[in-house]
């Protein structure tokens, strides 16, 4: 069964303090790993798709990387508006998107 | 470009009733998936439809069902509601299977 574990569950940063979120996964036949951002009262917002180990994607202060067992979401010099819950999901051979429980990020000014 | 639209945004029902939720995907998207989100379990896959056919189903009881129409719009039905069905129900659409899914803002269902 495909599984996704995200850590930490919650993270508090000061504005400008860079850090990384972790997504560990087990999946049979990875077809894609997806990162989403979810704000309170909203649906998840798509950020990145990674398809193979070694791949990297960047968007503003966010950078996602992928290995054969985990993915990292690096946040460089975060701002308060980066506060949200970040979700990781994998799509494997079962063709069902499996989500982790997310990391709640709070960035204090 | 309009995003995924879900209606209604909020619903309050009592145990034993049934409910129908609606989802309009992004124009041109043919795949529609449904998820249940709760604080304890996170996002859990319910089912996926593509071209009016259910392609995949999660581990939910038969009380949960869905369908997709020829215009790709989808509905989800839950019968004989239980207290544990209280959750945020999210719909997502994509061009086809394997492509990034784009979510609506969900229907918040509360069971009294």
Short mmCIF file of N, CA and C in Angstrom, two decimals, chain A residues 13-100:
data_model
loop_
_atom_site.label_atom_id
_atom_site.label_comp_id
_atom_site.label_asym_id
_atom_site.label_seq_id
_atom_site.Cartn_x
_atom_site.Cartn_y
_atom_site.Cartn_z
N UNK A 13 8.62 29.51 12.00
CA UNK A 13 9.84 30.19 11.56
C UNK A 13 9.69 31.68 11.74
N UNK A 14 10.82 32.33 11.89
CA UNK A 14 10.82 33.78 11.84
C UNK A 14 10.97 34.20 10.38
N UNK A 15 10.42 35.33 10.04
CA UNK A 15 10.56 35.83 8.68
C UNK A 15 12.03 35.86 8.29
N UNK A 16 12.36 35.29 7.13
CA UNK A 16 13.73 35.25 6.66
C UNK A 16 14.51 34.02 7.08
N UNK A 17 13.93 33.19 7.96
CA UNK A 17 14.62 31.99 8.46
C UNK A 17 14.31 30.82 7.54
N UNK A 18 15.26 30.40 6.75
CA UNK A 18 15.06 29.32 5.78
C UNK A 18 14.96 27.96 6.47
N UNK A 19 14.21 27.03 5.85
CA UNK A 19 14.07 25.69 6.40
C UNK A 19 13.58 24.74 5.32
N UNK A 20 13.40 23.47 5.70
CA UNK A 20 12.93 22.45 4.75
C UNK A 20 11.85 21.59 5.37
N UNK A 21 10.89 21.20 4.55
CA UNK A 21 9.85 20.25 4.94
C UNK A 21 10.15 18.92 4.25
N UNK A 22 9.85 17.83 4.98
CA UNK A 22 10.18 16.51 4.45
C UNK A 22 8.93 15.71 4.10
N UNK A 23 9.04 14.94 3.04
CA UNK A 23 7.97 14.03 2.62
C UNK A 23 8.62 12.69 2.29
N UNK A 24 8.41 11.70 3.14
CA UNK A 24 8.93 10.35 2.89
C UNK A 24 7.81 9.50 2.32
N UNK A 25 8.15 8.66 1.35
CA UNK A 25 7.09 7.89 0.71
C UNK A 25 7.53 6.46 0.40
N UNK A 26 6.54 5.58 0.35
CA UNK A 26 6.72 4.25 -0.20
C UNK A 26 5.62 4.06 -1.23
N UNK A 27 6.00 3.68 -2.42
CA UNK A 27 5.03 3.56 -3.50
C UNK A 27 5.53 2.53 -4.50
N UNK A 28 4.60 1.82 -5.08
CA UNK A 28 4.98 0.87 -6.12
C UNK A 28 4.84 1.57 -7.47
N UNK A 29 5.95 1.83 -8.11
CA UNK A 29 5.91 2.47 -9.42
C UNK A 29 5.50 3.93 -9.36
N UNK A 30 6.40 4.78 -8.90
CA UNK A 30 6.09 6.20 -8.77
C UNK A 30 5.79 6.80 -10.14
N UNK A 31 4.62 7.42 -10.23
CA UNK A 31 4.24 8.08 -11.48
C UNK A 31 4.28 9.59 -11.34
N UNK A 32 4.39 10.05 -10.08
CA UNK A 32 4.51 11.48 -9.84
C UNK A 32 4.39 11.79 -8.36
N UNK A 33 5.12 12.84 -7.92
CA UNK A 33 5.00 13.32 -6.55
C UNK A 33 4.57 14.78 -6.64
N UNK A 34 3.56 15.14 -5.88
CA UNK A 34 2.94 16.45 -6.00
C UNK A 34 3.03 17.20 -4.67
N UNK A 35 3.30 18.50 -4.76
CA UNK A 35 3.24 19.37 -3.59
C UNK A 35 2.09 20.37 -3.76
N UNK A 36 1.36 20.54 -2.66
CA UNK A 36 0.25 21.48 -2.63
C UNK A 36 0.39 22.38 -1.42
N UNK A 37 -0.24 23.53 -1.50
CA UNK A 37 -0.35 24.46 -0.38
C UNK A 37 -1.84 24.62 -0.08
N UNK A 38 -2.21 24.57 1.21
CA UNK A 38 -3.61 24.74 1.56
C UNK A 38 -3.74 25.82 2.63
N UNK A 39 -4.53 26.82 2.32
CA UNK A 39 -4.85 27.88 3.27
C UNK A 39 -6.16 27.53 3.98
N UNK A 40 -6.37 28.03 5.20
CA UNK A 40 -7.60 27.71 5.94
C UNK A 40 -8.85 28.05 5.15
N UNK A 41 -9.79 27.11 5.11
CA UNK A 41 -11.05 27.35 4.42
C UNK A 41 -10.97 27.24 2.90
N UNK A 42 -9.83 26.83 2.40
CA UNK A 42 -9.64 26.72 0.95
C UNK A 42 -9.23 25.30 0.55
N UNK A 43 -9.38 25.01 -0.74
CA UNK A 43 -8.87 23.73 -1.24
C UNK A 43 -7.37 23.82 -1.49
N UNK A 44 -6.71 22.67 -1.61
CA UNK A 44 -5.28 22.67 -1.89
C UNK A 44 -4.97 23.37 -3.22
N UNK A 45 -3.86 24.11 -3.22
CA UNK A 45 -3.41 24.81 -4.42
C UNK A 45 -2.16 24.12 -4.94
N UNK A 46 -2.17 23.71 -6.20
CA UNK A 46 -1.05 22.98 -6.78
C UNK A 46 0.21 23.84 -6.84
N UNK A 47 1.35 23.23 -6.42
CA UNK A 47 2.63 23.92 -6.48
C UNK A 47 3.56 23.27 -7.52
N UNK A 48 3.90 21.99 -7.30
CA UNK A 48 4.89 21.32 -8.14
C UNK A 48 4.52 19.87 -8.41
N UNK A 49 5.04 19.36 -9.52
CA UNK A 49 5.06 17.92 -9.79
C UNK A 49 6.50 17.51 -10.05
N UNK A 50 6.92 16.41 -9.42
CA UNK A 50 8.23 15.83 -9.66
C UNK A 50 8.02 14.40 -10.13
N UNK A 51 8.76 13.98 -11.15
CA UNK A 51 8.50 12.67 -11.73
C UNK A 51 9.63 11.66 -11.52
N UNK A 52 10.87 12.15 -11.34
CA UNK A 52 11.96 11.17 -11.20
C UNK A 52 13.02 11.70 -10.24
N UNK A 53 13.73 10.77 -9.62
CA UNK A 53 14.78 11.11 -8.66
C UNK A 53 15.80 12.05 -9.30
N UNK A 54 16.17 13.07 -8.55
CA UNK A 54 17.13 14.05 -9.05
C UNK A 54 16.48 15.30 -9.62
N UNK A 55 15.19 15.22 -9.83
CA UNK A 55 14.48 16.35 -10.42
C UNK A 55 14.28 17.45 -9.37
N UNK A 56 14.34 18.70 -9.80
CA UNK A 56 14.11 19.84 -8.94
C UNK A 56 13.19 20.83 -9.65
N UNK A 57 12.35 21.51 -8.86
CA UNK A 57 11.48 22.55 -9.40
C UNK A 57 11.51 23.74 -8.45
N UNK A 58 11.44 24.95 -8.99
CA UNK A 58 11.48 26.16 -8.18
C UNK A 58 10.36 27.10 -8.54
N UNK A 59 9.89 27.81 -7.50
CA UNK A 59 8.88 28.83 -7.72
C UNK A 59 9.01 29.84 -6.59
N UNK A 60 9.45 31.02 -6.94
CA UNK A 60 9.67 32.10 -5.96
C UNK A 60 10.57 31.59 -4.83
N UNK A 61 10.08 31.56 -3.60
CA UNK A 61 10.93 31.18 -2.46
C UNK A 61 10.91 29.67 -2.20
N UNK A 62 10.21 28.91 -3.03
CA UNK A 62 10.06 27.48 -2.82
C UNK A 62 10.87 26.68 -3.85
N UNK A 63 11.47 25.58 -3.35
CA UNK A 63 12.20 24.67 -4.23
C UNK A 63 11.92 23.26 -3.77
N UNK A 64 11.46 22.42 -4.69
CA UNK A 64 11.15 21.03 -4.38
C UNK A 64 12.18 20.12 -5.02
N UNK A 65 12.61 19.11 -4.25
CA UNK A 65 13.57 18.14 -4.75
C UNK A 65 13.04 16.74 -4.50
N UNK A 66 13.58 15.76 -5.24
CA UNK A 66 13.07 14.39 -5.14
C UNK A 66 14.22 13.39 -5.18
N UNK A 67 14.16 12.43 -4.23
CA UNK A 67 15.05 11.27 -4.27
C UNK A 67 14.15 10.03 -4.40
N UNK A 68 14.75 8.86 -4.34
CA UNK A 68 13.96 7.63 -4.51
C UNK A 68 13.08 7.32 -3.30
N UNK A 69 13.34 8.00 -2.16
CA UNK A 69 12.57 7.68 -0.97
C UNK A 69 11.89 8.90 -0.35
N UNK A 70 12.31 10.10 -0.74
CA UNK A 70 11.73 11.27 -0.11
C UNK A 70 11.82 12.50 -1.00
N UNK A 71 11.05 13.49 -0.59
CA UNK A 71 11.08 14.78 -1.28
C UNK A 71 11.21 15.86 -0.21
N UNK A 72 11.87 16.94 -0.59
CA UNK A 72 12.00 18.07 0.31
C UNK A 72 11.41 19.31 -0.34
N UNK A 73 10.77 20.11 0.49
CA UNK A 73 10.31 21.42 0.04
C UNK A 73 11.13 22.45 0.83
N UNK A 74 12.05 23.09 0.14
CA UNK A 74 12.92 24.07 0.76
C UNK A 74 12.27 25.45 0.64
N UNK A 75 12.24 26.15 1.78
CA UNK A 75 11.67 27.49 1.79
C UNK A 75 12.79 28.47 2.14
N UNK A 76 13.10 29.35 1.22
CA UNK A 76 14.19 30.30 1.40
C UNK A 76 13.65 31.67 1.77
N UNK A 77 14.17 32.21 2.86
CA UNK A 77 13.77 33.55 3.34
C UNK A 77 12.26 33.71 3.33
N UNK A 78 11.55 32.88 4.09
CA UNK A 78 10.07 32.92 4.05
C UNK A 78 9.51 34.23 4.56
N UNK A 79 8.28 34.52 4.07
CA UNK A 79 7.53 35.69 4.49
C UNK A 79 6.26 35.22 5.17
N UNK A 80 5.61 36.08 5.96
CA UNK A 80 4.37 35.68 6.65
C UNK A 80 3.32 35.11 5.70
N UNK A 81 3.28 35.59 4.47
CA UNK A 81 2.28 35.08 3.52
C UNK A 81 2.57 33.65 3.06
N UNK A 82 3.71 33.11 3.42
CA UNK A 82 4.00 31.70 3.14
C UNK A 82 3.38 30.77 4.17
N UNK A 83 2.79 31.34 5.21
CA UNK A 83 2.12 30.53 6.23
C UNK A 83 0.95 29.78 5.62
N UNK A 84 0.95 28.47 5.79
CA UNK A 84 -0.08 27.60 5.21
C UNK A 84 0.24 26.17 5.63
N UNK A 85 -0.63 25.25 5.26
CA UNK A 85 -0.32 23.82 5.40
C UNK A 85 0.17 23.31 4.04
N UNK A 86 1.31 22.66 4.05
CA UNK A 86 1.90 22.13 2.82
C UNK A 86 1.67 20.63 2.78
N UNK A 87 1.07 20.18 1.69
CA UNK A 87 0.71 18.78 1.51
C UNK A 87 1.55 18.14 0.41
N UNK A 88 1.93 16.89 0.66
CA UNK A 88 2.67 16.11 -0.31
C UNK A 88 1.78 14.92 -0.70
N UNK A 89 1.81 14.53 -1.96
CA UNK A 89 1.00 13.40 -2.42
C UNK A 89 1.77 12.62 -3.47
N UNK A 90 1.55 11.30 -3.51
CA UNK A 90 2.19 10.47 -4.53
C UNK A 90 1.14 9.74 -5.34
N UNK A 91 1.47 9.55 -6.59
CA UNK A 91 0.65 8.76 -7.51
C UNK A 91 1.49 7.58 -7.94
N UNK A 92 0.99 6.38 -7.64
CA UNK A 92 1.73 5.18 -7.97
C UNK A 92 0.96 4.28 -8.92
N UNK A 93 1.36 3.03 -8.94
CA UNK A 93 0.74 2.09 -9.85
C UNK A 93 -0.74 1.86 -9.59
N UNK A 94 -1.17 2.08 -8.35
CA UNK A 94 -2.59 1.90 -8.02
C UNK A 94 -3.44 3.03 -8.59
N UNK A 95 -2.78 4.04 -9.13
CA UNK A 95 -3.46 5.17 -9.79
C UNK A 95 -4.40 5.92 -8.86
N UNK A 96 -4.05 5.94 -7.55
CA UNK A 96 -4.80 6.74 -6.59
C UNK A 96 -3.82 7.72 -5.97
N UNK A 97 -4.21 8.98 -5.89
CA UNK A 97 -3.35 9.98 -5.27
C UNK A 97 -3.44 9.80 -3.75
N UNK A 98 -2.28 9.54 -3.12
CA UNK A 98 -2.22 9.32 -1.68
C UNK A 98 -1.52 10.52 -1.04
N UNK A 99 -2.19 11.15 -0.09
CA UNK A 99 -1.68 12.35 0.55
C UNK A 99 -1.06 12.06 1.91
N UNK A 100 -0.05 12.86 2.27
CA UNK A 100 0.42 12.91 3.64
C UNK A 100 -0.52 13.82 4.43
#
